PDB file of C-alpha atoms in Angstrom:
ATOM      1  CA  MET A   1     -15.052  27.319 -11.963  1.00  0.00           C
ATOM      2  CA  GLU A   2     -17.765  25.708 -14.102  1.00  0.00           C
ATOM      3  CA  ARG A   3     -15.358  22.932 -15.028  1.00  0.00           C
ATOM      4  CA  LEU A   4     -14.648  22.197 -11.358  1.00  0.00           C
ATOM      5  CA  LYS A   5     -18.374  22.125 -10.555  1.00  0.00           C
ATOM      6  CA  LYS A   6     -19.003  19.708 -13.416  1.00  0.00           C
ATOM      7  CA  LEU A   7     -16.122  17.481 -12.291  1.00  0.00           C
ATOM      8  CA  TYR A   8     -17.469  17.562  -8.724  1.00  0.00           C
ATOM      9  CA  LYS A   9     -20.917  16.432  -9.920  1.00  0.00           C
ATOM     10  CA  ASP A  10     -19.445  13.631 -12.053  1.00  0.00           C
ATOM     11  CA  VAL A  11     -17.349  12.386  -9.120  1.00  0.00           C
ATOM     12  CA  LEU A  12     -20.394  12.397  -6.811  1.00  0.00           C
ATOM     13  CA  ILE A  13     -22.392  10.347  -9.330  1.00  0.00           C
ATOM     14  CA  ILE A  14     -19.619   7.748  -9.521  1.00  0.00           C
ATOM     15  CA  ILE A  15     -19.155   7.601  -5.731  1.00  0.00           C
ATOM     16  CA  LYS A  16     -22.848   6.717  -5.327  1.00  0.00           C
ATOM     17  CA  LYS A  17     -22.405   3.521  -7.367  1.00  0.00           C
ATOM     18  CA  PRO A  18     -22.749   0.348  -5.208  1.00  0.00           C
ATOM     19  CA  VAL A  19     -19.244  -0.887  -6.070  1.00  0.00           C
ATOM     20  CA  MET A  20     -17.744   2.141  -4.333  1.00  0.00           C
ATOM     21  CA  SER A  21     -19.007   0.978  -0.940  1.00  0.00           C
ATOM     22  CA  ILE A  22     -17.269  -2.406  -1.373  1.00  0.00           C
ATOM     23  CA  LEU A  23     -13.959  -1.633  -3.076  1.00  0.00           C
ATOM     24  CA  PRO A  24     -12.152   0.268  -0.251  1.00  0.00           C
ATOM     25  CA  GLY A  25     -12.695  -2.539   2.271  1.00  0.00           C
ATOM     26  CA  GLN A  26     -11.642  -5.296  -0.119  1.00  0.00           C
ATOM     27  CA  LEU A  27      -8.622  -3.299  -1.246  1.00  0.00           C
ATOM     28  CA  ALA A  28      -7.602  -2.674   2.375  1.00  0.00           C
ATOM     29  CA  PHE A  29      -7.809  -6.430   2.986  1.00  0.00           C
ATOM     30  CA  SER A  30      -5.520  -6.946  -0.001  1.00  0.00           C
ATOM     31  CA  PHE A  31      -3.033  -4.401   1.398  1.00  0.00           C
ATOM     32  CA  VAL A  32      -2.935  -6.249   4.723  1.00  0.00           C
ATOM     33  CA  LEU A  33      -2.272  -9.571   2.999  1.00  0.00           C
ATOM     34  CA  THR A  34       0.677  -8.125   1.074  1.00  0.00           C
ATOM     35  CA  ILE A  35       2.377  -7.330   4.399  1.00  0.00           C
ATOM     36  CA  ILE A  36       2.656 -11.022   5.322  1.00  0.00           C
ATOM     37  CA  PRO A  37       4.931 -12.183   2.460  1.00  0.00           C
ATOM     38  CA  LEU A  38       6.726  -8.846   2.711  1.00  0.00           C
ATOM     39  CA  LEU A  39       7.608  -9.403   6.377  1.00  0.00           C
ATOM     40  CA  ALA A  40       8.740 -12.933   5.602  1.00  0.00           C
ATOM     41  CA  LEU A  41      11.025 -11.633   2.853  1.00  0.00           C
ATOM     42  CA  ILE A  42      12.467  -8.901   5.099  1.00  0.00           C
ATOM     43  CA  ALA A  43      13.076 -11.415   7.874  1.00  0.00           C
ATOM     44  CA  LEU A  44      14.790 -13.852   5.500  1.00  0.00           C
ATOM     45  CA  VAL A  45      17.074 -11.181   4.010  1.00  0.00           C
ATOM     46  CA  ALA A  46      17.895  -9.792   7.466  1.00  0.00           C
ATOM     47  CA  SER A  47      18.795 -13.246   8.771  1.00  0.00           C
ATOM     48  CA  MET A  48      21.126 -13.775   5.801  1.00  0.00           C
ATOM     49  CA  PHE A  49      23.032 -10.599   6.742  1.00  0.00           C
ATOM     50  CA  SER A  50      23.093 -11.457  10.455  1.00  0.00           C
ATOM     51  CA  ILE A  51      21.105  -8.360  11.430  1.00  0.00           C
ATOM     52  CA  SER A  52      19.427  -8.336  14.842  1.00  0.00           C
ATOM     53  CA  LEU A  53      15.795  -9.309  14.358  1.00  0.00           C
ATOM     54  CA  ASP A  54      14.428  -8.559  17.824  1.00  0.00           C
ATOM     55  CA  SER A  55      12.407  -5.578  16.618  1.00  0.00           C
ATOM     56  CA  ILE A  56      10.972  -7.537  13.665  1.00  0.00           C
ATOM     57  CA  THR A  57      10.151 -10.489  15.908  1.00  0.00           C
ATOM     58  CA  ASN A  58       8.359  -8.272  18.417  1.00  0.00           C
ATOM     59  CA  PHE A  59       6.464  -6.491  15.650  1.00  0.00           C
ATOM     60  CA  ILE A  60       5.240  -9.778  14.182  1.00  0.00           C
ATOM     61  CA  LYS A  61       4.239 -11.182  17.582  1.00  0.00           C
ATOM     62  CA  GLU A  62       2.357  -8.041  18.598  1.00  0.00           C
ATOM     63  CA  THR A  63       0.690  -7.353  15.261  1.00  0.00           C
ATOM     64  CA  PHE A  64      -0.382 -10.722  13.877  1.00  0.00           C
ATOM     65  CA  PRO A  65      -2.346 -13.616  15.388  1.00  0.00           C
ATOM     66  CA  THR A  66      -0.403 -16.536  16.889  1.00  0.00           C
ATOM     67  CA  ALA A  67      -1.115 -18.853  13.930  1.00  0.00           C
ATOM     68  CA  VAL A  68       0.332 -16.335  11.475  1.00  0.00           C
ATOM     69  CA  SER A  69       3.348 -15.378  13.589  1.00  0.00           C
ATOM     70  CA  GLY A  70       4.078 -19.080  14.086  1.00  0.00           C
ATOM     71  CA  LEU A  71       4.603 -19.435  10.334  1.00  0.00           C
ATOM     72  CA  LEU A  72       6.675 -16.263   9.981  1.00  0.00           C
ATOM     73  CA  LEU A  73       8.970 -16.639  12.976  1.00  0.00           C
ATOM     74  CA  PRO A  74      10.755 -19.808  11.666  1.00  0.00           C
ATOM     75  CA  LEU A  75      12.184 -17.653   8.895  1.00  0.00           C
ATOM     76  CA  ILE A  76      13.726 -15.359  11.499  1.00  0.00           C
ATOM     77  CA  ASN A  77      15.051 -18.222  13.594  1.00  0.00           C
ATOM     78  CA  GLY A  78      17.073 -19.502  10.655  1.00  0.00           C
ATOM     79  CA  ARG A  79      15.004 -22.558   9.776  1.00  0.00           C
ATOM     80  CA  GLY A  80      14.110 -21.093   6.375  1.00  0.00           C
ATOM     81  CA  PHE A  81      11.231 -22.135   4.166  1.00  0.00           C
ATOM     82  CA  ASP A  82       9.331 -25.354   4.494  1.00  0.00           C
ATOM     83  CA  PHE A  83       6.273 -26.607   2.639  1.00  0.00           C
ATOM     84  CA  SER A  84       3.732 -25.072   5.040  1.00  0.00           C
ATOM     85  CA  VAL A  85       5.398 -21.651   4.810  1.00  0.00           C
ATOM     86  CA  LEU A  86       5.508 -21.876   1.016  1.00  0.00           C
ATOM     87  CA  ILE A  87       1.794 -22.742   0.850  1.00  0.00           C
ATOM     88  CA  PHE A  88       1.047 -19.963   3.315  1.00  0.00           C
ATOM     89  CA  LEU A  89       2.899 -17.303   1.292  1.00  0.00           C
ATOM     90  CA  PHE A  90       1.390 -18.487  -2.001  1.00  0.00           C
ATOM     91  CA  SER A  91      -2.104 -18.370  -0.479  1.00  0.00           C
ATOM     92  CA  ALA A  92      -1.480 -14.869   0.865  1.00  0.00           C
ATOM     93  CA  LEU A  93      -0.386 -13.628  -2.571  1.00  0.00           C
ATOM     94  CA  LEU A  94      -3.333 -15.351  -4.238  1.00  0.00           C
ATOM     95  CA  LEU A  95      -5.770 -13.727  -1.827  1.00  0.00           C
ATOM     96  CA  ALA A  96      -3.974 -10.403  -2.151  1.00  0.00           C
ATOM     97  CA  SER A  97      -4.518 -10.515  -5.910  1.00  0.00           C
ATOM     98  CA  SER A  98      -8.263 -10.371  -5.262  1.00  0.00           C
ATOM     99  CA  GLY A  99      -7.770  -6.731  -4.342  1.00  0.00           C
ATOM    100  CA  ALA A 100      -6.174  -5.974  -7.705  1.00  0.00           C
ATOM    101  CA  ASN A 101      -8.914  -8.004  -9.372  1.00  0.00           C
ATOM    102  CA  SER A 102     -11.487  -5.802  -7.620  1.00  0.00           C
ATOM    103  CA  ILE A 103      -9.698  -2.675  -8.842  1.00  0.00           C
ATOM    104  CA  ILE A 104      -9.960  -3.950 -12.420  1.00  0.00           C
ATOM    105  CA  THR A 105     -13.651  -4.796 -12.049  1.00  0.00           C
ATOM    106  CA  ALA A 106     -14.449  -1.488 -10.373  1.00  0.00           C
ATOM    107  CA  SER A 107     -12.482   0.457 -12.998  1.00  0.00           C
ATOM    108  CA  ASP A 108     -14.525  -1.111 -15.808  1.00  0.00           C
ATOM    109  CA  ILE A 109     -17.746  -0.258 -13.988  1.00  0.00           C
ATOM    110  CA  ILE A 110     -16.661   3.291 -13.152  1.00  0.00           C
ATOM    111  CA  TYR A 111     -15.434   3.955 -16.709  1.00  0.00           C
ATOM    112  CA  ASP A 112     -18.589   2.255 -18.077  1.00  0.00           C
ATOM    113  CA  LEU A 113     -16.600  -0.387 -19.982  1.00  0.00           C
ATOM    114  CA  PRO A 114     -17.363  -4.042 -20.830  1.00  0.00           C
ATOM    115  CA  PRO A 115     -15.835  -6.653 -18.469  1.00  0.00           C
ATOM    116  CA  GLN A 116     -12.473  -8.178 -19.347  1.00  0.00           C
ATOM    117  CA  ASN A 117     -11.946 -11.867 -20.103  1.00  0.00           C
ATOM    118  CA  PHE A 118     -10.888 -14.063 -17.183  1.00  0.00           C
ATOM    119  CA  ILE A 119      -7.332 -14.942 -18.261  1.00  0.00           C
ATOM    120  CA  SER A 120      -6.168 -11.450 -19.173  1.00  0.00           C
ATOM    121  CA  LYS A 121      -7.852 -10.105 -16.051  1.00  0.00           C
ATOM    122  CA  ARG A 122      -6.029 -12.546 -13.752  1.00  0.00           C
ATOM    123  CA  ILE A 123      -2.665 -11.884 -15.442  1.00  0.00           C
ATOM    124  CA  LYS A 124      -3.207  -8.157 -15.075  1.00  0.00           C
ATOM    125  CA  ALA A 125      -4.297  -8.659 -11.440  1.00  0.00           C
ATOM    126  CA  PHE A 126      -1.077 -10.531 -10.570  1.00  0.00           C
ATOM    127  CA  ILE A 127       1.068  -7.816 -12.164  1.00  0.00           C
ATOM    128  CA  MET A 128      -0.831  -5.133 -10.262  1.00  0.00           C
ATOM    129  CA  THR A 129      -0.491  -7.160  -7.045  1.00  0.00           C
ATOM    130  CA  PHE A 130       3.300  -7.043  -7.279  1.00  0.00           C
ATOM    131  CA  VAL A 131       3.123  -3.283  -7.917  1.00  0.00           C
ATOM    132  CA  LEU A 132       0.921  -2.933  -4.820  1.00  0.00           C
ATOM    133  CA  LEU A 133       3.360  -5.146  -2.903  1.00  0.00           C
ATOM    134  CA  MET A 134       6.222  -2.798  -3.809  1.00  0.00           C
ATOM    135  CA  LEU A 135       4.128   0.206  -2.811  1.00  0.00           C
ATOM    136  CA  VAL A 136       3.188  -1.245   0.578  1.00  0.00           C
ATOM    137  CA  ALA A 137       6.807  -2.329   1.097  1.00  0.00           C
ATOM    138  CA  PHE A 138       8.019   1.193   0.385  1.00  0.00           C
ATOM    139  CA  LEU A 139       5.420   2.745   2.689  1.00  0.00           C
ATOM    140  CA  LEU A 140       6.378   0.398   5.523  1.00  0.00           C
ATOM    141  CA  VAL A 141      10.153   0.323   5.083  1.00  0.00           C
ATOM    142  CA  VAL A 142      10.713   4.006   4.251  1.00  0.00           C
ATOM    143  CA  LEU A 143       7.812   6.175   5.427  1.00  0.00           C
ATOM    144  CA  ALA A 144       6.358   4.248   8.369  1.00  0.00           C
ATOM    145  CA  PHE A 145       9.384   2.510   9.928  1.00  0.00           C
ATOM    146  CA  GLY A 146      12.256   4.030   7.942  1.00  0.00           C
ATOM    147  CA  ASP A 147      13.805   5.914  10.863  1.00  0.00           C
ATOM    148  CA  LYS A 148      13.888   2.838  13.109  1.00  0.00           C
ATOM    149  CA  ILE A 149      15.151   0.524  10.361  1.00  0.00           C
ATOM    150  CA  LEU A 150      17.920   2.963   9.440  1.00  0.00           C
ATOM    151  CA  LEU A 151      19.000   3.277  13.079  1.00  0.00           C
ATOM    152  CA  LEU A 152      19.142  -0.519  13.256  1.00  0.00           C
ATOM    153  CA  ILE A 153      21.264  -0.750  10.099  1.00  0.00           C
ATOM    154  CA  THR A 154      23.627   2.080  11.061  1.00  0.00           C
ATOM    155  CA  SER A 155      24.241   0.433  14.428  1.00  0.00           C
ATOM    156  CA  LEU A 156      26.193  -2.332  12.673  1.00  0.00           C
ATOM    157  CA  PRO A 157      29.953  -2.082  13.446  1.00  0.00           C
ATOM    158  CA  HIS A 158      31.148  -1.680   9.851  1.00  0.00           C
ATOM    159  CA  ILE A 159      28.576   1.064   9.089  1.00  0.00           C
ATOM    160  CA  SER A 160      28.337   3.010  12.358  1.00  0.00           C
ATOM    161  CA  HIS A 161      31.287   5.289  11.487  1.00  0.00           C
ATOM    162  CA  ILE A 162      29.321   6.808   8.552  1.00  0.00           C
ATOM    163  CA  LYS A 163      26.005   6.964  10.387  1.00  0.00           C
ATOM    164  CA  GLY A 164      25.796  10.761  10.140  1.00  0.00           C
ATOM    165  CA  GLU A 165      26.260  10.818   6.370  1.00  0.00           C
ATOM    166  CA  ILE A 166      23.712   8.044   5.814  1.00  0.00           C
ATOM    167  CA  MET A 167      21.107   9.764   7.999  1.00  0.00           C
ATOM    168  CA  SER A 168      21.654  13.098   6.200  1.00  0.00           C
ATOM    169  CA  ILE A 169      21.180  11.519   2.765  1.00  0.00           C
ATOM    170  CA  TYR A 170      18.117   9.613   4.003  1.00  0.00           C
ATOM    171  CA  TYR A 171      16.347  12.709   5.356  1.00  0.00           C
ATOM    172  CA  LEU A 172      17.269  14.682   2.225  1.00  0.00           C
ATOM    173  CA  LEU A 173      15.839  12.111  -0.193  1.00  0.00           C
ATOM    174  CA  LYS A 174      13.029  10.618   1.914  1.00  0.00           C
ATOM    175  CA  TYR A 175      10.101  12.745   0.742  1.00  0.00           C
ATOM    176  CA  PRO A 176      11.168  13.604  -2.841  1.00  0.00           C
ATOM    177  CA  LEU A 177      11.945   9.930  -3.525  1.00  0.00           C
ATOM    178  CA  SER A 178       8.723   8.815  -1.841  1.00  0.00           C
ATOM    179  CA  PHE A 179       6.671  11.223  -3.940  1.00  0.00           C
ATOM    180  CA  ILE A 180       8.258  10.137  -7.245  1.00  0.00           C
ATOM    181  CA  LEU A 181       8.094   6.373  -6.604  1.00  0.00           C
ATOM    182  CA  ILE A 182       4.549   6.352  -5.231  1.00  0.00           C
ATOM    183  CA  LEU A 183       3.270   8.588  -8.035  1.00  0.00           C
ATOM    184  CA  PHE A 184       4.940   6.428 -10.699  1.00  0.00           C
ATOM    185  CA  ASN A 185       3.491   3.153  -9.373  1.00  0.00           C
ATOM    186  CA  ILE A 186       0.039   4.581  -8.748  1.00  0.00           C
ATOM    187  CA  LYS A 187      -0.075   5.838 -12.327  1.00  0.00           C
ATOM    188  CA  ILE A 188       0.861   2.343 -13.551  1.00  0.00           C
ATOM    189  CA  ILE A 189      -2.101   0.824 -11.688  1.00  0.00           C
ATOM    190  CA  TYR A 190      -4.557   3.530 -12.756  1.00  0.00           C
ATOM    191  CA  THR A 191      -3.425   3.136 -16.377  1.00  0.00           C
ATOM    192  CA  MET A 192      -3.500  -0.686 -16.409  1.00  0.00           C
ATOM    193  CA  ALA A 193      -6.798  -1.310 -14.638  1.00  0.00           C
ATOM    194  CA  PRO A 194      -9.519  -0.156 -17.108  1.00  0.00           C
ATOM    195  CA  ASN A 195     -10.441  -2.268 -20.111  1.00  0.00           C
ATOM    196  CA  LYS A 196      -9.241   0.311 -22.612  1.00  0.00           C
ATOM    197  CA  GLU A 197      -6.107   2.219 -23.505  1.00  0.00           C
ATOM    198  CA  ILE A 198      -5.586   4.950 -20.936  1.00  0.00           C
ATOM    199  CA  LYS A 199      -3.038   7.718 -21.481  1.00  0.00           C
ATOM    200  CA  SER A 200      -0.716   8.261 -18.549  1.00  0.00           C
ATOM    201  CA  LYS A 201      -1.373  11.998 -18.418  1.00  0.00           C
ATOM    202  CA  SER A 202      -5.133  11.406 -18.065  1.00  0.00           C
ATOM    203  CA  VAL A 203      -4.631   9.778 -14.631  1.00  0.00           C
ATOM    204  CA  THR A 204      -2.200  12.378 -13.292  1.00  0.00           C
ATOM    205  CA  THR A 205      -4.802  14.278 -11.239  1.00  0.00           C
ATOM    206  CA  GLY A 206      -6.022  11.210  -9.369  1.00  0.00           C
ATOM    207  CA  ALA A 207      -2.483   9.864  -8.966  1.00  0.00           C
ATOM    208  CA  LEU A 208      -1.288  13.168  -7.479  1.00  0.00           C
ATOM    209  CA  PHE A 209      -4.198  13.181  -5.023  1.00  0.00           C
ATOM    210  CA  THR A 210      -3.521   9.570  -3.990  1.00  0.00           C
ATOM    211  CA  THR A 211       0.235  10.088  -3.664  1.00  0.00           C
ATOM    212  CA  ILE A 212      -0.009  13.184  -1.479  1.00  0.00           C
ATOM    213  CA  THR A 213      -2.775  11.650   0.640  1.00  0.00           C
ATOM    214  CA  TRP A 214      -0.835   8.392   1.120  1.00  0.00           C
ATOM    215  CA  ILE A 215       2.253  10.269   2.312  1.00  0.00           C
ATOM    216  CA  ILE A 216       0.210  12.333   4.788  1.00  0.00           C
ATOM    217  CA  ILE A 217      -1.749   9.329   6.091  1.00  0.00           C
ATOM    218  CA  THR A 218       1.418   7.235   6.482  1.00  0.00           C
ATOM    219  CA  GLN A 219       3.178  10.020   8.382  1.00  0.00           C
ATOM    220  CA  ILE A 220       0.223  10.252  10.763  1.00  0.00           C
ATOM    221  CA  TYR A 221       0.326   6.466  11.215  1.00  0.00           C
ATOM    222  CA  SER A 222       4.091   6.547  11.798  1.00  0.00           C
ATOM    223  CA  PHE A 223       3.766   9.333  14.380  1.00  0.00           C
ATOM    224  CA  TRP A 224       0.985   7.459  16.153  1.00  0.00           C
ATOM    225  CA  ILE A 225       2.761   4.137  16.520  1.00  0.00           C
ATOM    226  CA  ASN A 226       6.085   5.761  17.439  1.00  0.00           C
ATOM    227  CA  ASN A 227       4.810   8.320  19.940  1.00  0.00           C
ATOM    228  CA  VAL A 228       1.406   7.267  21.302  1.00  0.00           C
ATOM    229  CA  VAL A 229       2.563   4.493  23.602  1.00  0.00           C
ATOM    230  CA  HIS A 230      -0.410   4.087  25.921  1.00  0.00           C
ATOM    231  CA  TYR A 231      -3.160   3.110  23.508  1.00  0.00           C
ATOM    232  CA  ASP A 232      -2.697  -0.623  24.129  1.00  0.00           C
ATOM    233  CA  ILE A 233      -3.386  -0.455  27.878  1.00  0.00           C
ATOM    234  CA  PHE A 234      -7.067  -1.214  27.332  1.00  0.00           C
ATOM    235  CA  TYR A 235      -6.972  -3.357  24.209  1.00  0.00           C
ATOM    236  CA  GLY A 236      -3.709  -5.279  24.420  1.00  0.00           C
ATOM    237  CA  SER A 237      -1.985  -6.392  21.223  1.00  0.00           C
ATOM    238  CA  ILE A 238      -5.259  -6.243  19.275  1.00  0.00           C
ATOM    239  CA  SER A 239      -4.861  -2.439  19.250  1.00  0.00           C
ATOM    240  CA  ASN A 240      -1.930  -2.882  16.846  1.00  0.00           C
ATOM    241  CA  ILE A 241      -4.190  -4.720  14.424  1.00  0.00           C
ATOM    242  CA  ILE A 242      -6.880  -2.038  14.761  1.00  0.00           C
ATOM    243  CA  ILE A 243      -4.438   0.782  14.000  1.00  0.00           C
ATOM    244  CA  LEU A 244      -2.925  -1.193  11.107  1.00  0.00           C
ATOM    245  CA  LEU A 245      -6.352  -1.874   9.589  1.00  0.00           C
ATOM    246  CA  MET A 246      -7.382   1.776   9.964  1.00  0.00           C
ATOM    247  CA  TRP A 247      -4.208   2.871   8.176  1.00  0.00           C
ATOM    248  CA  MET A 248      -4.795   0.382   5.357  1.00  0.00           C
ATOM    249  CA  TYR A 249      -8.448   1.363   5.005  1.00  0.00           C
ATOM    250  CA  PHE A 250      -7.620   5.063   4.711  1.00  0.00           C
ATOM    251  CA  LEU A 251      -4.974   4.252   2.099  1.00  0.00           C
ATOM    252  CA  ALA A 252      -7.510   2.185   0.157  1.00  0.00           C
ATOM    253  CA  TYR A 253     -10.180   4.883   0.363  1.00  0.00           C
ATOM    254  CA  ALA A 254      -7.764   7.548  -0.889  1.00  0.00           C
ATOM    255  CA  PHE A 255      -6.803   5.220  -3.753  1.00  0.00           C
ATOM    256  CA  VAL A 256     -10.463   4.774  -4.721  1.00  0.00           C
ATOM    257  CA  ILE A 257     -11.115   8.527  -4.603  1.00  0.00           C
ATOM    258  CA  GLY A 258      -8.170   9.046  -6.957  1.00  0.00           C
ATOM    259  CA  LEU A 259      -9.606   6.441  -9.314  1.00  0.00           C
ATOM    260  CA  VAL A 260     -12.974   8.188  -9.238  1.00  0.00           C
ATOM    261  CA  MET A 261     -11.369  11.570  -9.967  1.00  0.00           C
ATOM    262  CA  ASN A 262      -9.703  10.105 -13.064  1.00  0.00           C
ATOM    263  CA  ALA A 263     -12.996   8.618 -14.222  1.00  0.00           C
ATOM    264  CA  GLY A 264     -14.728  11.957 -13.675  1.00  0.00           C
ATOM    265  CA  ILE A 265     -12.117  13.722 -15.794  1.00  0.00           C
ATOM    266  CA  ASN A 266     -12.535  11.008 -18.461  1.00  0.00           C
ATOM    267  CA  ILE A 267     -16.304  11.620 -18.530  1.00  0.00           C
ATOM    268  CA  GLU A 268     -15.756  15.377 -18.814  1.00  0.00           C
ATOM    269  CA  ASN A 269     -13.328  14.925 -21.714  1.00  0.00           C
ATOM    270  CA  LYS A 270     -15.783  12.617 -23.525  1.00  0.00           C
ATOM    271  CA  ASN A 271     -18.551  15.205 -23.163  1.00  0.00           C
ATOM    272  CA  LYS A 272     -16.348  17.797 -24.819  1.00  0.00           C
ATOM    273  CA  LEU A 273     -15.942  15.659 -27.942  1.00  0.00           C
TER     274      LEU A 273
END
């Protein structure tokens, strides 16, 4: 009990640091930016396999501003990449890496470590950005929209006859696989970010908290967008952006709390030495 009280006090001290009021918002912004190149990639792959893209097209039109959807929709319509789309996707990834860069900076502050040099920090930020991209992709494709995407795929003529088997395997593996993959990638980020060697087992507590919280939050988001159909009567398509941003912010805040828990445990272990 005393150990839990001490950990609670250490976590509270870290949460009160100024950086903690900035990091969740900036990280949420980074999450949103990773969706843009992700949607473009999904649309391009789907068009290559001649899959109906009506649902993806509608999602892009309703969720993103006209200027953004205008750059993404050419990929769906079969016109492929052009220079403006390439610049757009590169810019989105570059901006998205600022979120990973903020995680690195915040980790050094939270762990009370010296700042990292610019080059190694940017390289680490880009690696972490691709890990975050895979995480967001998995959350969207499997947890948030997995049921709808699978129904779309199993409606194809050459797959429809094994629809039952595919759905059974999907529902059997959905949550165990989600837990393992999210936990693994979260631990990679928590281990990479600080400017010192971090043992994987020392970030397990925070990673477990973040993983479980992300799954719960994403399921709530999925239920909301799939079942609450009247929320856009008053706000129009902007309501989709509001719900998306709220989901991303809660994910980011849970991620930061997990990071703080790991730092609190690190402080406690140092005090024991």
